[in-house]
mmCIF file of C-alpha atoms in Angstrom:
data_model
loop_
_atom_site.group_PDB
_atom_site.id
_atom_site.type_symbol
_atom_site.label_atom_id
_atom_site.label_comp_id
_atom_site.label_asym_id
_atom_site.label_seq_id
_atom_site.Cartn_x
_atom_site.Cartn_y
_atom_site.Cartn_z
ATOM 1 C CA MET S 29 -150.897 -10.603 -63.179
ATOM 2 C CA GLN S 30 -148.485 -9.523 -66.020
ATOM 3 C CA LYS S 31 -145.537 -11.129 -64.510
ATOM 4 C CA ASN S 32 -147.115 -14.426 -64.227
ATOM 5 C CA VAL S 33 -148.678 -14.387 -67.786
ATOM 6 C CA ILE S 34 -144.896 -13.829 -69.051
ATOM 7 C CA LEU S 35 -143.527 -16.818 -66.769
ATOM 8 C CA LEU S 36 -146.185 -18.916 -68.057
ATOM 9 C CA ALA S 37 -145.325 -17.868 -71.584
ATOM 10 C CA ILE S 38 -141.648 -18.902 -70.944
ATOM 11 C CA ALA S 39 -142.766 -22.174 -69.506
ATOM 12 C CA GLY S 40 -144.837 -22.913 -72.433
ATOM 13 C CA LEU S 41 -142.047 -21.917 -74.849
ATOM 14 C CA PHE S 42 -139.150 -24.101 -72.657
ATOM 15 C CA PRO S 43 -140.020 -27.607 -74.207
ATOM 16 C CA LEU S 44 -139.633 -26.150 -77.853
ATOM 17 C CA LEU S 45 -136.520 -24.654 -77.090
ATOM 18 C CA LEU S 46 -135.176 -27.946 -75.797
ATOM 19 C CA TRP S 47 -136.623 -29.856 -78.916
ATOM 20 C CA SER S 48 -134.901 -27.488 -81.033
ATOM 21 C CA GLN S 49 -131.474 -27.982 -79.706
ATOM 22 C CA PRO S 50 -129.098 -30.237 -81.578
ATOM 23 C CA GLN S 51 -129.925 -33.947 -80.791
ATOM 24 C CA PRO S 52 -126.765 -36.143 -79.289
ATOM 25 C CA GLN S 53 -126.558 -38.266 -82.468
ATOM 26 C CA ARG S 54 -123.517 -40.354 -83.164
ATOM 27 C CA ILE S 55 -123.668 -41.864 -86.795
ATOM 28 C CA TRP S 56 -121.715 -44.955 -87.711
ATOM 29 C CA SER S 57 -119.541 -43.644 -90.397
ATOM 30 C CA GLU S 58 -117.718 -41.348 -87.486
ATOM 31 C CA GLY S 59 -115.536 -44.359 -86.868
ATOM 32 C CA LYS S 60 -115.309 -47.006 -84.440
ATOM 33 C CA LEU S 61 -116.880 -46.414 -80.424
ATOM 34 C CA THR S 62 -114.996 -45.091 -77.757
ATOM 35 C CA TRP S 63 -115.863 -44.743 -74.080
ATOM 36 C CA SER S 64 -116.435 -41.139 -74.548
ATOM 37 C CA ASP S 65 -119.492 -41.832 -76.395
ATOM 38 C CA PHE S 66 -121.317 -43.072 -73.217
ATOM 39 C CA GLN S 67 -122.478 -41.595 -69.760
ATOM 40 C CA LEU S 68 -121.031 -42.878 -66.850
ATOM 41 C CA ARG S 69 -124.270 -44.315 -64.861
ATOM 42 C CA ASN S 70 -124.626 -46.720 -61.981
ATOM 43 C CA TYR S 71 -127.397 -48.859 -62.963
ATOM 44 C CA ASN S 72 -128.162 -51.962 -61.511
ATOM 45 C CA SER S 73 -128.953 -54.058 -64.689
ATOM 46 C CA MET S 74 -128.129 -57.531 -66.319
ATOM 47 C CA ALA S 75 -125.742 -55.648 -68.507
ATOM 48 C CA GLY S 76 -122.577 -53.314 -67.543
ATOM 49 C CA THR S 77 -123.488 -51.306 -70.593
ATOM 50 C CA GLU S 78 -126.054 -50.280 -73.095
ATOM 51 C CA LEU S 79 -125.817 -48.818 -76.317
ATOM 52 C CA VAL S 80 -129.232 -47.003 -77.247
ATOM 53 C CA TYR S 81 -130.009 -46.305 -81.100
ATOM 54 C CA ARG S 82 -132.610 -44.909 -83.177
ATOM 55 C CA LEU S 83 -133.816 -46.193 -86.773
ATOM 56 C CA SER S 84 -135.996 -43.978 -88.991
ATOM 57 C CA TYR S 85 -136.603 -42.776 -91.946
ATOM 58 C CA GLN S 86 -137.583 -39.104 -93.717
ATOM 59 C CA PRO S 87 -138.158 -37.788 -96.941
ATOM 60 C CA ASP S 88 -134.979 -36.238 -98.094
ATOM 61 C CA LYS S 89 -133.240 -34.220 -101.144
ATOM 62 C CA GLN S 90 -129.623 -34.837 -101.438
ATOM 63 C CA LYS S 91 -127.742 -32.365 -103.783
ATOM 64 C CA MET S 92 -124.703 -34.014 -105.498
ATOM 65 C CA GLN S 93 -122.840 -31.462 -107.573
ATOM 66 C CA ASP S 94 -125.702 -30.752 -110.437
ATOM 67 C CA THR S 95 -127.995 -33.589 -109.414
ATOM 68 C CA VAL S 96 -130.849 -33.674 -106.894
ATOM 69 C CA LEU S 97 -131.701 -37.170 -105.644
ATOM 70 C CA ARG S 98 -135.272 -37.194 -104.048
ATOM 71 C CA ARG S 99 -135.666 -40.474 -101.713
ATOM 72 C CA LEU S 100 -136.945 -41.850 -98.587
ATOM 73 C CA GLN S 101 -133.791 -41.325 -96.656
ATOM 74 C CA ALA S 102 -133.163 -44.208 -93.892
ATOM 75 C CA ARG S 103 -131.363 -42.979 -90.711
ATOM 76 C CA ALA S 104 -129.638 -44.482 -87.906
ATOM 77 C CA TRP S 105 -127.684 -43.304 -84.813
ATOM 78 C CA MET S 106 -126.556 -43.931 -81.592
ATOM 79 C CA ASP S 107 -128.265 -41.781 -78.876
ATOM 80 C CA THR S 108 -125.195 -40.631 -76.759
ATOM 81 C CA SER S 109 -127.178 -39.043 -74.110
ATOM 82 C CA GLN S 110 -128.947 -42.100 -73.168
ATOM 83 C CA SER S 111 -126.195 -44.892 -74.197
ATOM 84 C CA TRP S 112 -124.425 -45.533 -70.779
ATOM 85 C CA VAL S 113 -121.751 -47.734 -68.994
ATOM 86 C CA ARG S 114 -121.125 -48.613 -65.300
ATOM 87 C CA PRO S 115 -117.761 -46.954 -64.518
ATOM 88 C CA ASP S 116 -116.252 -50.286 -63.627
ATOM 89 C CA GLN S 117 -117.292 -51.986 -66.721
ATOM 90 C CA ARG S 118 -115.471 -49.757 -69.191
ATOM 91 C CA THR S 119 -113.675 -52.947 -70.817
ATOM 92 C CA THR S 120 -112.296 -53.597 -74.066
ATOM 93 C CA LEU S 121 -114.664 -56.725 -74.375
ATOM 94 C CA ASN S 122 -117.683 -54.427 -73.510
ATOM 95 C CA LEU S 123 -116.734 -51.780 -76.082
ATOM 96 C CA ARG S 124 -116.467 -54.573 -78.474
ATOM 97 C CA TYR S 125 -119.676 -55.712 -77.507
ATOM 98 C CA ASN S 126 -121.318 -52.521 -78.228
ATOM 99 C CA GLN S 127 -119.742 -52.092 -81.418
ATOM 100 C CA VAL S 128 -121.414 -55.416 -82.821
ATOM 101 C CA VAL S 129 -124.836 -53.553 -81.583
ATOM 102 C CA PHE S 130 -124.174 -50.676 -83.507
ATOM 103 C CA ASP S 131 -122.676 -52.722 -86.662
ATOM 104 C CA LEU S 132 -125.893 -54.478 -86.669
ATOM 105 C CA VAL S 133 -127.964 -51.062 -86.319
ATOM 106 C CA GLU S 134 -125.725 -49.953 -89.398
ATOM 107 C CA LEU S 135 -126.502 -53.000 -91.309
ATOM 108 C CA TYR S 136 -130.389 -52.541 -90.931
ATOM 109 C CA ARG S 137 -130.316 -49.063 -92.066
ATOM 110 C CA ARG S 138 -128.816 -50.233 -95.403
ATOM 111 C CA VAL S 139 -131.280 -52.779 -95.477
ATOM 112 C CA LEU S 140 -134.026 -50.406 -94.946
ATOM 113 C CA GLN S 141 -132.629 -47.866 -97.323
ATOM 114 C CA THR S 142 -132.546 -50.656 -100.214
ATOM 115 C CA GLU S 143 -136.233 -51.558 -99.469
ATOM 116 C CA LEU S 144 -137.338 -47.950 -99.578
ATOM 117 C CA ASP S 145 -135.674 -47.209 -102.516
ATOM 118 C CA GLN S 146 -137.430 -50.346 -104.247
ATOM 119 C CA LEU S 147 -140.864 -49.147 -103.042
ATOM 120 C CA PHE S 148 -143.641 -48.684 -105.844
ATOM 121 C CA SER S 149 -145.386 -46.319 -103.617
ATOM 122 C CA PHE S 150 -144.160 -44.254 -100.561
ATOM 123 C CA TRP S 151 -147.432 -45.231 -98.938
ATOM 124 C CA TYR S 152 -146.175 -48.616 -98.039
ATOM 125 C CA ALA S 153 -142.868 -47.177 -96.630
ATOM 126 C CA GLU S 154 -144.340 -47.322 -92.762
ATOM 127 C CA GLU S 155 -145.108 -50.880 -93.253
ATOM 128 C CA LYS S 156 -141.664 -51.934 -94.708
ATOM 129 C CA PHE S 157 -140.192 -49.684 -91.787
ATOM 130 C CA ARG S 158 -142.047 -51.554 -89.158
ATOM 131 C CA THR S 159 -141.013 -54.946 -90.532
ATOM 132 C CA VAL S 160 -137.196 -53.787 -90.868
ATOM 133 C CA GLN S 161 -137.330 -52.239 -87.441
ATOM 134 C CA GLN S 162 -138.387 -55.700 -85.819
ATOM 135 C CA LEU S 163 -135.975 -57.812 -87.568
ATOM 136 C CA CYS S 164 -133.120 -55.151 -86.338
ATOM 137 C CA TYR S 165 -134.741 -55.608 -82.803
ATOM 138 C CA ARG S 166 -134.698 -59.339 -83.011
ATOM 139 C CA ARG S 167 -131.118 -59.804 -84.550
ATOM 140 C CA ILE S 168 -129.831 -57.610 -81.787
ATOM 141 C CA HIS S 169 -131.774 -59.275 -79.150
ATOM 142 C CA GLU S 170 -130.158 -62.799 -80.421
ATOM 143 C CA PHE S 171 -126.716 -61.398 -80.207
ATOM 144 C CA GLN S 172 -127.271 -60.246 -76.797
ATOM 145 C CA GLU S 173 -128.390 -63.464 -75.410
ATOM 146 C CA GLU S 174 -125.656 -65.234 -77.150
ATOM 147 C CA SER S 175 -122.909 -63.026 -75.923
ATOM 148 C CA GLY S 176 -124.364 -62.982 -72.320
ATOM 149 C CA TYR S 177 -124.692 -59.262 -72.504
ATOM 150 C CA GLY S 178 -121.109 -58.939 -73.305
ATOM 151 C CA ASN S 179 -119.628 -61.653 -71.229
ATOM 152 C CA LYS S 180 -118.803 -64.307 -73.495
ATOM 153 C CA GLU S 181 -115.776 -63.506 -75.679
ATOM 154 C CA SER S 182 -115.984 -66.264 -78.170
ATOM 155 C CA ALA S 183 -119.558 -65.331 -78.851
ATOM 156 C CA ILE S 184 -118.769 -61.905 -79.287
ATOM 157 C CA GLY S 185 -115.721 -62.616 -81.842
ATOM 158 C CA TYR S 186 -118.262 -64.801 -83.852
ATOM 159 C CA TRP S 187 -120.601 -62.309 -84.054
ATOM 160 C CA GLU S 188 -118.077 -59.448 -85.068
ATOM 161 C CA SER S 189 -116.669 -61.454 -88.123
ATOM 162 C CA LEU S 190 -120.712 -62.442 -89.069
ATOM 163 C CA VAL S 191 -121.822 -58.904 -89.204
ATOM 164 C CA GLN S 192 -118.540 -57.592 -90.863
ATOM 165 C CA ARG S 193 -119.054 -59.927 -93.822
ATOM 166 C CA GLU S 194 -122.739 -58.983 -94.013
ATOM 167 C CA LEU S 195 -121.751 -55.473 -93.997
ATOM 168 C CA GLU S 196 -119.211 -56.108 -97.205
ATOM 169 C CA ALA S 197 -122.025 -57.991 -98.900
ATOM 170 C CA LEU S 198 -124.324 -55.021 -98.528
ATOM 171 C CA PRO S 199 -122.329 -51.836 -99.286
ATOM 172 C CA ASP S 200 -123.990 -48.614 -98.697
ATOM 173 C CA PRO S 201 -126.656 -47.578 -100.992
ATOM 174 C CA SER S 202 -125.809 -44.008 -101.014
ATOM 175 C CA ARG S 203 -126.382 -43.499 -104.642
ATOM 176 C CA PRO S 204 -128.334 -46.571 -106.282
ATOM 177 C CA GLN S 205 -127.367 -47.566 -109.824
ATOM 178 C CA PHE S 206 -130.499 -47.285 -112.164
ATOM 179 C CA GLU S 207 -131.165 -47.987 -115.498
ATOM 180 C CA LYS S 208 -133.374 -45.719 -118.330
ATOM 181 C CA ARG S 209 -136.271 -47.328 -119.725
ATOM 182 C CA LYS S 210 -136.715 -46.888 -123.558
ATOM 183 C CA LEU S 211 -139.630 -44.358 -123.623
ATOM 184 C CA GLY S 212 -138.853 -40.633 -122.426
ATOM 185 C CA TYR S 213 -140.944 -37.423 -122.290
ATOM 186 C CA GLY S 214 -140.373 -33.494 -122.046
ATOM 187 C CA ILE S 215 -141.879 -30.182 -122.392
ATOM 188 C CA ASN S 216 -140.348 -27.089 -123.549
ATOM 189 C CA LEU S 217 -140.912 -23.159 -123.544
ATOM 190 C CA GLY S 218 -139.126 -20.369 -124.682
ATOM 191 C CA LEU S 219 -138.817 -17.252 -126.874
ATOM 192 C CA GLY S 220 -137.515 -16.908 -130.561
ATOM 193 C CA THR S 221 -137.244 -14.454 -133.377
ATOM 194 C CA GLY S 222 -136.410 -15.187 -137.148
ATOM 195 C CA THR S 223 -136.062 -13.602 -140.512
ATOM 196 C CA ALA S 224 -137.025 -14.550 -144.247
ATOM 197 C CA THR S 225 -135.070 -15.121 -147.486
ATOM 198 C CA GLY S 226 -136.251 -14.832 -150.929
ATOM 199 C CA THR S 227 -139.395 -12.879 -152.301
ATOM 200 C CA LEU S 228 -140.667 -13.859 -148.782
ATOM 201 C CA ASP S 229 -138.299 -11.092 -147.155
ATOM 202 C CA ASP S 230 -139.767 -8.597 -149.280
ATOM 203 C CA TYR S 231 -143.097 -8.513 -147.630
ATOM 204 C CA PHE S 232 -142.562 -9.736 -143.879
ATOM 205 C CA ARG S 233 -140.279 -8.428 -141.192
ATOM 206 C CA HIS S 234 -140.548 -10.876 -138.037
ATOM 207 C CA ASN S 235 -140.970 -9.853 -134.595
ATOM 208 C CA LEU S 236 -140.330 -11.886 -131.168
ATOM 209 C CA TYR S 237 -142.774 -14.692 -131.023
ATOM 210 C CA LEU S 238 -143.318 -17.434 -128.215
ATOM 211 C CA THR S 239 -142.445 -21.139 -128.648
ATOM 212 C CA TYR S 240 -143.238 -24.308 -127.021
ATOM 213 C CA GLY S 241 -143.480 -27.800 -127.538
ATOM 214 C CA PHE S 242 -143.367 -31.412 -126.498
ATOM 215 C CA ASP S 243 -140.568 -34.100 -126.990
ATOM 216 C CA LEU S 244 -140.892 -37.729 -126.799
ATOM 217 C CA SER S 245 -138.335 -40.504 -127.080
ATOM 218 C CA TYR S 246 -137.956 -44.280 -127.884
ATOM 219 C CA GLN S 247 -134.284 -45.212 -126.849
ATOM 220 C CA LYS S 248 -132.151 -42.470 -128.608
ATOM 221 C CA THR S 249 -134.659 -41.487 -131.175
ATOM 222 C CA LEU S 250 -136.612 -38.307 -130.313
ATOM 223 C CA PHE S 251 -139.705 -36.981 -131.682
ATOM 224 C CA PHE S 252 -140.497 -33.157 -131.479
ATOM 225 C CA LEU S 253 -144.045 -31.499 -131.581
ATOM 226 C CA ASN S 254 -143.464 -27.802 -131.506
ATOM 227 C CA ALA S 255 -145.340 -24.320 -131.956
ATOM 228 C CA SER S 256 -144.395 -20.983 -132.511
ATOM 229 C CA LEU S 257 -146.615 -17.989 -132.446
ATOM 230 C CA GLY S 258 -145.684 -14.386 -132.783
ATOM 231 C CA SER S 259 -146.091 -11.452 -135.331
ATOM 232 C CA ALA S 260 -144.416 -10.024 -138.243
ATOM 233 C CA THR S 261 -145.164 -6.523 -139.917
ATOM 234 C CA LEU S 262 -145.688 -5.979 -143.813
ATOM 235 C CA LYS S 263 -142.990 -4.441 -145.480
ATOM 236 C CA LYS S 264 -144.942 -3.553 -148.523
ATOM 237 C CA ASN S 265 -148.398 -4.349 -149.834
ATOM 238 C CA ILE S 266 -149.895 -7.570 -150.678
ATOM 239 C CA ASP S 267 -152.478 -7.124 -153.483
ATOM 240 C CA ALA S 268 -155.254 -9.058 -152.286
ATOM 241 C CA ASP S 269 -159.055 -8.796 -151.083
ATOM 242 C CA PRO S 270 -158.862 -7.151 -148.458
ATOM 243 C CA ILE S 271 -155.369 -5.681 -149.271
ATOM 244 C CA TRP S 272 -152.470 -6.342 -146.760
ATOM 245 C CA ALA S 273 -151.145 -2.787 -146.221
ATOM 246 C CA LYS S 274 -147.820 -1.783 -145.671
ATOM 247 C CA GLY S 275 -146.996 -1.390 -141.685
ATOM 248 C CA GLU S 276 -149.965 -3.667 -140.769
ATOM 249 C CA ARG S 277 -149.438 -6.583 -138.741
ATOM 250 C CA ALA S 278 -149.751 -10.196 -139.160
ATOM 251 C CA THR S 279 -149.786 -13.138 -136.855
ATOM 252 C CA LEU S 280 -147.190 -15.503 -137.612
ATOM 253 C CA ALA S 281 -147.504 -19.468 -136.703
ATOM 254 C CA ILE S 282 -145.362 -22.087 -136.966
ATOM 255 C CA ILE S 283 -146.249 -25.782 -136.219
ATOM 256 C CA ASP S 284 -144.258 -28.466 -136.957
ATOM 257 C CA ILE S 285 -143.561 -32.010 -136.167
ATOM 258 C CA SER S 286 -140.056 -33.541 -136.760
ATOM 259 C CA VAL S 287 -137.527 -36.740 -135.563
ATOM 260 C CA GLY S 288 -134.189 -36.209 -134.483
ATOM 261 C CA TYR S 289 -131.073 -38.342 -133.182
ATOM 262 C CA PRO S 290 -128.194 -36.775 -130.979
ATOM 263 C CA VAL S 291 -124.862 -36.702 -132.523
ATOM 264 C CA TYR S 292 -123.520 -35.923 -129.312
ATOM 265 C CA GLU S 293 -124.474 -36.571 -125.549
ATOM 266 C CA GLY S 294 -122.408 -35.629 -122.553
ATOM 267 C CA ARG S 295 -123.096 -35.075 -118.790
ATOM 268 C CA LYS S 296 -123.930 -31.439 -119.680
ATOM 269 C CA LEU S 297 -124.738 -31.065 -123.397
ATOM 270 C CA ARG S 298 -126.521 -32.720 -125.803
ATOM 271 C CA VAL S 299 -126.799 -31.783 -129.809
ATOM 272 C CA VAL S 300 -129.675 -33.041 -131.826
ATOM 273 C CA PRO S 301 -129.937 -32.526 -135.615
ATOM 274 C CA PHE S 302 -133.563 -32.887 -136.708
ATOM 275 C CA VAL S 303 -135.539 -33.095 -139.903
ATOM 276 C CA GLY S 304 -139.462 -32.949 -140.578
ATOM 277 C CA GLY S 305 -142.313 -30.981 -141.907
ATOM 278 C CA GLY S 306 -144.394 -28.134 -140.761
ATOM 279 C CA VAL S 307 -147.169 -25.710 -141.551
ATOM 280 C CA THR S 308 -146.272 -21.713 -141.968
ATOM 281 C CA GLU S 309 -148.966 -19.141 -141.631
ATOM 282 C CA TYR S 310 -149.382 -15.587 -142.084
ATOM 283 C CA SER S 311 -152.865 -13.997 -140.764
ATOM 284 C CA LEU S 312 -153.700 -10.570 -140.935
ATOM 285 C CA LEU S 313 -154.889 -8.955 -138.246
ATOM 286 C CA LEU S 314 -157.924 -6.784 -138.788
ATOM 287 C CA ASP S 315 -159.818 -3.967 -136.541
ATOM 288 C CA ASP S 316 -162.973 -5.806 -137.285
ATOM 289 C CA LYS S 317 -162.974 -8.596 -134.660
ATOM 290 C CA ASP S 318 -165.946 -10.286 -135.931
ATOM 291 C CA ALA S 319 -164.508 -10.657 -139.789
ATOM 292 C CA LYS S 320 -162.670 -13.662 -140.563
ATOM 293 C CA SER S 321 -158.803 -12.911 -141.243
ATOM 294 C CA PRO S 322 -157.219 -13.567 -144.407
ATOM 295 C CA VAL S 323 -154.559 -16.518 -144.361
ATOM 296 C CA LYS S 324 -151.539 -17.379 -146.412
ATOM 297 C CA SER S 325 -149.950 -20.558 -145.386
ATOM 298 C CA ASP S 326 -147.890 -23.529 -146.650
ATOM 299 C CA PHE S 327 -147.112 -27.019 -145.616
ATOM 300 C CA ASN S 328 -143.298 -27.703 -146.255
ATOM 301 C CA LEU S 329 -139.936 -29.482 -145.268
ATOM 302 C CA LEU S 330 -138.254 -28.260 -141.940
ATOM 303 C CA GLY S 331 -134.923 -29.170 -140.504
ATOM 304 C CA GLY S 332 -132.371 -27.811 -137.721
ATOM 305 C CA ILE S 333 -130.621 -28.559 -134.836
ATOM 306 C CA THR S 334 -131.476 -28.604 -130.876
ATOM 307 C CA VAL S 335 -128.938 -28.133 -128.441
ATOM 308 C CA ASP S 336 -129.500 -28.598 -124.535
ATOM 309 C CA TYR S 337 -127.195 -27.649 -121.842
ATOM 310 C CA VAL S 338 -128.185 -29.328 -118.351
ATOM 311 C CA LEU S 339 -128.925 -27.009 -115.713
ATOM 312 C CA ARG S 340 -129.836 -29.444 -113.128
ATOM 313 C CA LYS S 341 -130.939 -33.285 -112.821
ATOM 314 C CA LYS S 342 -133.313 -34.714 -110.592
ATOM 315 C CA ILE S 343 -133.344 -38.299 -109.522
ATOM 316 C CA THR S 344 -136.575 -39.458 -107.874
ATOM 317 C CA LEU S 345 -136.482 -43.125 -106.406
ATOM 318 C CA THR S 346 -139.673 -43.256 -104.171
ATOM 319 C CA PRO S 347 -142.734 -42.700 -106.278
ATOM 320 C CA ASP S 348 -145.767 -40.730 -104.751
ATOM 321 C CA TYR S 349 -149.135 -39.654 -106.136
ATOM 322 C CA MET S 350 -147.516 -36.696 -108.186
ATOM 323 C CA ARG S 351 -143.920 -38.388 -109.135
ATOM 324 C CA GLY S 352 -142.924 -41.672 -110.579
ATOM 325 C CA ARG S 353 -139.612 -42.750 -110.352
ATOM 326 C CA ALA S 354 -137.660 -41.163 -112.736
ATOM 327 C CA ILE S 355 -134.597 -38.984 -113.968
ATOM 328 C CA ASN S 356 -135.558 -35.364 -115.118
ATOM 329 C CA ASN S 357 -133.275 -32.864 -116.620
ATOM 330 C CA SER S 358 -134.074 -29.073 -116.497
ATOM 331 C CA SER S 359 -131.984 -27.815 -119.338
ATOM 332 C CA LEU S 360 -131.211 -24.431 -121.470
ATOM 333 C CA ARG S 361 -132.533 -25.077 -124.809
ATOM 334 C CA GLY S 362 -131.373 -23.592 -128.066
ATOM 335 C CA ARG S 363 -133.178 -24.328 -131.482
ATOM 336 C CA PHE S 364 -132.198 -23.339 -134.975
ATOM 337 C CA TYR S 365 -134.296 -24.346 -137.722
ATOM 338 C CA VAL S 366 -135.397 -23.375 -141.286
ATOM 339 C CA THR S 367 -138.895 -23.912 -142.945
ATOM 340 C CA LYS S 368 -139.808 -23.646 -146.508
ATOM 341 C CA ALA S 369 -142.644 -21.435 -147.264
ATOM 342 C CA ASN S 370 -144.369 -21.115 -151.025
ATOM 343 C CA LEU S 371 -147.159 -18.485 -150.103
ATOM 344 C CA ALA S 372 -147.708 -17.320 -153.590
ATOM 345 C CA PRO S 373 -145.965 -17.212 -156.831
ATOM 346 C CA GLY S 374 -144.022 -14.173 -155.826
ATOM 347 C CA MET S 375 -144.056 -14.956 -152.274
ATOM 348 C CA LYS S 376 -141.891 -17.517 -151.205
ATOM 349 C CA GLY S 377 -138.386 -18.413 -149.629
ATOM 350 C CA TYR S 378 -137.092 -19.801 -146.319
ATOM 351 C CA THR S 379 -137.952 -18.810 -142.769
ATOM 352 C CA LEU S 380 -134.623 -18.842 -140.374
ATOM 353 C CA ASN S 381 -135.771 -19.070 -136.576
ATOM 354 C CA LEU S 382 -133.582 -18.792 -133.630
ATOM 355 C CA THR S 383 -135.258 -19.689 -130.300
ATOM 356 C CA VAL S 384 -133.933 -20.057 -126.721
ATOM 357 C CA GLY S 385 -135.801 -21.133 -123.688
ATOM 358 C CA TRP S 386 -136.097 -24.011 -120.857
ATOM 359 C CA ALA S 387 -136.969 -27.455 -121.473
ATOM 360 C CA LEU S 388 -137.673 -30.297 -118.865
ATOM 361 C CA TYR S 389 -136.928 -33.891 -120.103
ATOM 362 C CA GLY S 390 -137.370 -37.080 -118.195
ATOM 363 C CA ASN S 391 -137.266 -40.866 -118.552
ATOM 364 C CA VAL S 392 -138.616 -43.401 -116.441
ATOM 365 C CA ILE S 393 -135.804 -45.425 -114.480
ATOM 366 C CA ARG S 394 -135.494 -48.875 -112.949
ATOM 367 C CA LEU S 395 -133.350 -49.613 -110.488
ATOM 368 C CA SER S 396 -130.075 -51.783 -111.633
ATOM 369 C CA ASP S 397 -130.111 -55.694 -110.097
ATOM 370 C CA ALA S 398 -126.935 -54.713 -108.388
ATOM 371 C CA ASN S 399 -129.468 -52.948 -105.886
ATOM 372 C CA ARG S 400 -131.734 -55.735 -105.236
#
C-alpha cells in the first residue's frame, strides 16, 4: 500500500518536473536559421518543412545599469522541438522559406511591443495581443500560399526583400524614447540634527530629529514643503510662567515652504539651492499631560541647498491600477538649511540644520513620436 502511494505521488509530480525543464526556444536575435534547429520527421504534408513559433507577452522588469524598466514584454521564439523538416527537403530554398516566416514573427513581436508600450492600461493588453497575433498569422499564411509553401523561389525572394525593409523601418524597441511632462512630484523622509547661533545658542542644544516632506515641480522649478520634528535641551533657565528650567526638554518643530532651481543636474547627481520661509517653534514638555505647553515661535526667512544622489531609476511604461506611466528616481538626499528665529529680545539667532534621508521623485512621461 505504501509503495503504491509513493508511485502515485511520483506520477503526480512527473508533469510538474517536465514543465519546469527549460523550453526548447530559439529567438530571432541568435542569428540565421540552420537545419540543426529542426527535427527530422517523415510527415506526409503539403510542405516539406514547418517552423512552429510562439508569440506572447508577460509583465517584466529589465535592469539596465542603475535603471529598472517595468513594462509588458512581448516575446517570440521558435519551438525547436516542434519545428521539423523531412530528410529529403533540407534544401537552401526551404531554409530561406523558414527564415522569412521567422522574420515575420520577429516583425510582429516588434509591432506587439510598440502597441503594448502605448497602452493606457494593462487591462487592454490581451485585446491588443489577440489583434496582433491574428495579423501575424494572416501575414504568414499569405506568404505561405504565395510561395507555394517553399516551392516558388521568386515569391520567396520578393518576401525576403519586403520583410527586411519592414524590419529596418521598425527597429527593436528594446528601450523606447520618452519625454518628461512638465509636472513632477516627490516625497522624502530622513533624520537630522542642528545647532543654533547668537543668543539662541545660549538656551537650546539641539538633539536628533525626524524630517519629512513633499516636492512639486513645474519644468525645472521645484517647490518644497518640509517639516522637522525633534527635541532640544535647555542649557539655562528661561524666565517665564512657568519657568523653562535648565536640563528640561522642549519639542522643536520647523515647518517650511521654499522654491528652488537646480544649478547642476546629471545622471546621478542633482544640486538645488532654495529660499523660502518657515516657522521655528520650541514647545516646553510638561509632566502634566493635560496642561497647555508654553510655546516660543517665529516665522522668518529660510535658505539652503538640497543634494540628491540617485540610487535607482524605475521607468514604468504600462500603467496599471496602482501606477501610471512615469519615471521615478530613488535617491539619497542631503539637505542643509538655515532658519532665522527671533523668539524674544534676548533670544534670537539662526538654526543651522543638516538632514540625510531617502527621497522618491517622479515625473509623468509620454512616449516620443519616434516610438509611434
